[in-house]
Amino acid sequence: MNGLPVLAVDIPSGLCADTGVKLGDAIRADVTVTFAAPKPGLIKTSATEYTGRLEVAPDIGLIDCPHDAELHWVLPGDFVGFPPSRSPDSHKGTFGHLGIIAGSVGWHGAAVLAARAALRSQPGLVSVVTTEGAWPVVAAQLAQPMVHPWSGTARKVLSQCTAILMGPGLAGDLPDEMRAEISRLWREYPRPVIADASALDLLPVGESAAGLRVITPHPGEAARLLDITVGKVQADRPATLRELAAKLGCHVVLKGNQTLSGGVTGRILCNSTGNPSLAQGGSGDVLAGFLGGLLAQPRLIESPGRTLAHSIWKHGLAADCLTQECAGWGMEELIFALK
């Protein structure tokens, strides 16, 4: 009957398990439940319209696999006990200070969303540095974060932070000094720096950085950074991630369906949460803020790969919970669901 949901077991019939290419006719499933581990073809972009939402049933009585793979599917059990519980004698200085360089006239909302999302990951302090034109609007919407217009004082505030997020909402006119400072921070700042959105176009290429570096491009931004087409990005997302990591010397969060995270070498983690309701303006700002709030906490940067994967997983999980509970939701609801 038309309109009934379609469930594929292990793999949609007619889809190649190795390449994700349709072999003649193929089932278009709403949900695919595969066993033990995802088959390589199931996580190809070409397979998405046939697999629908991919679910993995990992424990079906098989012996442990003796081999390790480059690509790893993220499961809830990967985050048991993470983040670690907080000591009773903790104070705001224990959990770091996130600096956010964000917002410009016409794009001030991105700074607000990133700051509010950062608070949900509970760093000790959050400071927002924005353009002079955007400052009144951003400051009026934020109570807990400290908000500063771009100035010498703002640079002093950033120097005291334990991590810096830069980029959300910087699409408008920026002072030349702010552009130069973004590039300098990427090169010289000794603590974690996360570059998102418009800041991606201001990063120096081919220069080593002083600390942990993370970029969070969507496929269009990844294509622009590598001077290739979006189709090529999506055709081999793990290879795209590796190339970006090598070009900029950083960890990469390649957003999209089954968001990937990883670096130049080692495991690439494939996220298992999230749904098409995240296809709204602002969802990337929320992810960047939440991620930045975690990386600002000194105890969480000892395992940056796990921290990145956790932030992506929680972001997608919040969207999944909201989608189950209500037909329509926006970024304010997503931020509130990040817990």
CSV table of N, CA and C in Angstrom, one decimal, residues 68-72 238-247 249-252 261-269 304-305 308:
chain,number,residue,atom,x,y,z
A,68,ASP,N,41.0,-3.8,12.3
A,68,ASP,CA,40.5,-2.5,12.5
A,68,ASP,C,40.4,-1.8,11.2
A,69,ALA,N,39.4,-0.8,11.1
A,69,ALA,CA,39.2,-0.1,9.9
A,69,ALA,C,39.4,1.4,10.0
A,70,GLU,N,39.5,2.1,8.9
A,70,GLU,CA,39.7,3.5,9.0
A,70,GLU,C,38.4,4.2,9.5
A,71,LEU,N,37.3,3.7,9.0
A,71,LEU,CA,36.0,4.4,9.3
A,71,LEU,C,35.3,3.6,10.4
A,72,HIS,N,34.8,4.4,11.4
A,72,HIS,CA,34.2,3.8,12.6
A,72,HIS,C,32.8,4.5,12.8
A,238,PRO,N,35.3,10.7,3.1
A,238,PRO,CA,36.5,10.4,3.9
A,238,PRO,C,37.7,11.0,3.2
A,239,ALA,N,37.9,10.8,1.9
A,239,ALA,CA,39.0,11.3,1.2
A,239,ALA,C,39.1,12.9,1.3
A,240,THR,N,37.9,13.5,1.2
A,240,THR,CA,37.8,14.9,1.3
A,240,THR,C,38.3,15.4,2.7
A,241,LEU,N,37.8,14.7,3.7
A,241,LEU,CA,38.2,15.0,5.1
A,241,LEU,C,39.7,15.0,5.2
A,242,ARG,N,40.3,13.9,4.7
A,242,ARG,CA,41.8,13.8,4.8
A,242,ARG,C,42.5,14.9,4.1
A,243,GLU,N,42.0,15.3,2.9
A,243,GLU,CA,42.7,16.3,2.1
A,243,GLU,C,42.6,17.7,2.9
A,244,LEU,N,41.4,18.0,3.4
A,244,LEU,CA,41.3,19.2,4.2
A,244,LEU,C,42.2,19.2,5.4
A,245,ALA,N,42.2,18.1,6.1
A,245,ALA,CA,43.1,18.0,7.3
A,245,ALA,C,44.5,18.2,7.0
A,246,ALA,N,45.0,17.7,5.8
A,246,ALA,CA,46.4,17.8,5.4
A,246,ALA,C,46.7,19.3,5.0
A,247,LYS,N,45.7,19.9,4.3
A,247,LYS,CA,45.9,21.2,3.7
A,247,LYS,C,46.1,22.2,4.9
A,249,GLY,N,46.3,21.4,8.3
A,249,GLY,CA,46.9,20.9,9.6
A,249,GLY,C,46.0,20.9,10.7
A,250,CYS,N,44.8,20.2,10.6
A,250,CYS,CA,43.8,20.4,11.6
A,250,CYS,C,42.9,19.1,11.7
A,251,HIS,N,42.0,19.1,12.7
A,251,HIS,CA,40.9,18.1,12.7
A,251,HIS,C,39.8,18.7,11.9
A,252,VAL,N,39.0,17.8,11.3
A,252,VAL,CA,37.9,18.3,10.4
A,252,VAL,C,36.6,17.7,10.9
A,261,SER,N,34.2,13.0,11.4
A,261,SER,CA,35.2,13.8,12.1
A,261,SER,C,36.5,13.0,12.1
A,262,GLY,N,37.6,13.7,12.0
A,262,GLY,CA,38.9,13.0,12.0
A,262,GLY,C,40.0,14.0,11.6
A,263,GLY,N,41.2,13.4,11.5
A,263,GLY,CA,42.4,14.2,11.1
A,263,GLY,C,43.1,13.7,10.0
A,264,VAL,N,44.4,14.0,9.9
A,264,VAL,CA,45.2,13.6,8.8
A,264,VAL,C,45.4,12.1,8.8
A,265,THR,N,45.5,11.5,10.0
A,265,THR,CA,45.7,10.0,10.1
A,265,THR,C,44.7,9.6,11.2
A,266,GLY,N,44.7,8.3,11.4
A,266,GLY,CA,43.9,7.7,12.5
A,266,GLY,C,42.5,7.5,12.0
A,267,ARG,N,41.6,7.2,13.0
A,267,ARG,CA,40.2,6.8,12.7
A,267,ARG,C,39.4,8.0,12.2
A,268,ILE,N,38.5,7.8,11.3
A,268,ILE,CA,37.5,8.7,10.9
A,268,ILE,C,36.2,8.2,11.5
A,269,LEU,N,35.5,9.1,12.3
A,269,LEU,CA,34.3,8.7,13.0
A,269,LEU,C,33.1,9.2,12.3
A,304,PRO,N,40.7,14.9,22.1
A,304,PRO,CA,39.9,15.8,21.2
A,304,PRO,C,39.1,15.1,20.2
A,305,GLY,N,39.5,13.9,19.7
A,305,GLY,CA,38.7,13.2,18.8
A,305,GLY,C,37.4,12.7,19.4
A,308,LEU,N,35.1,15.8,20.0
A,308,LEU,CA,34.4,16.2,18.7
A,308,LEU,C,33.3,15.3,18.4
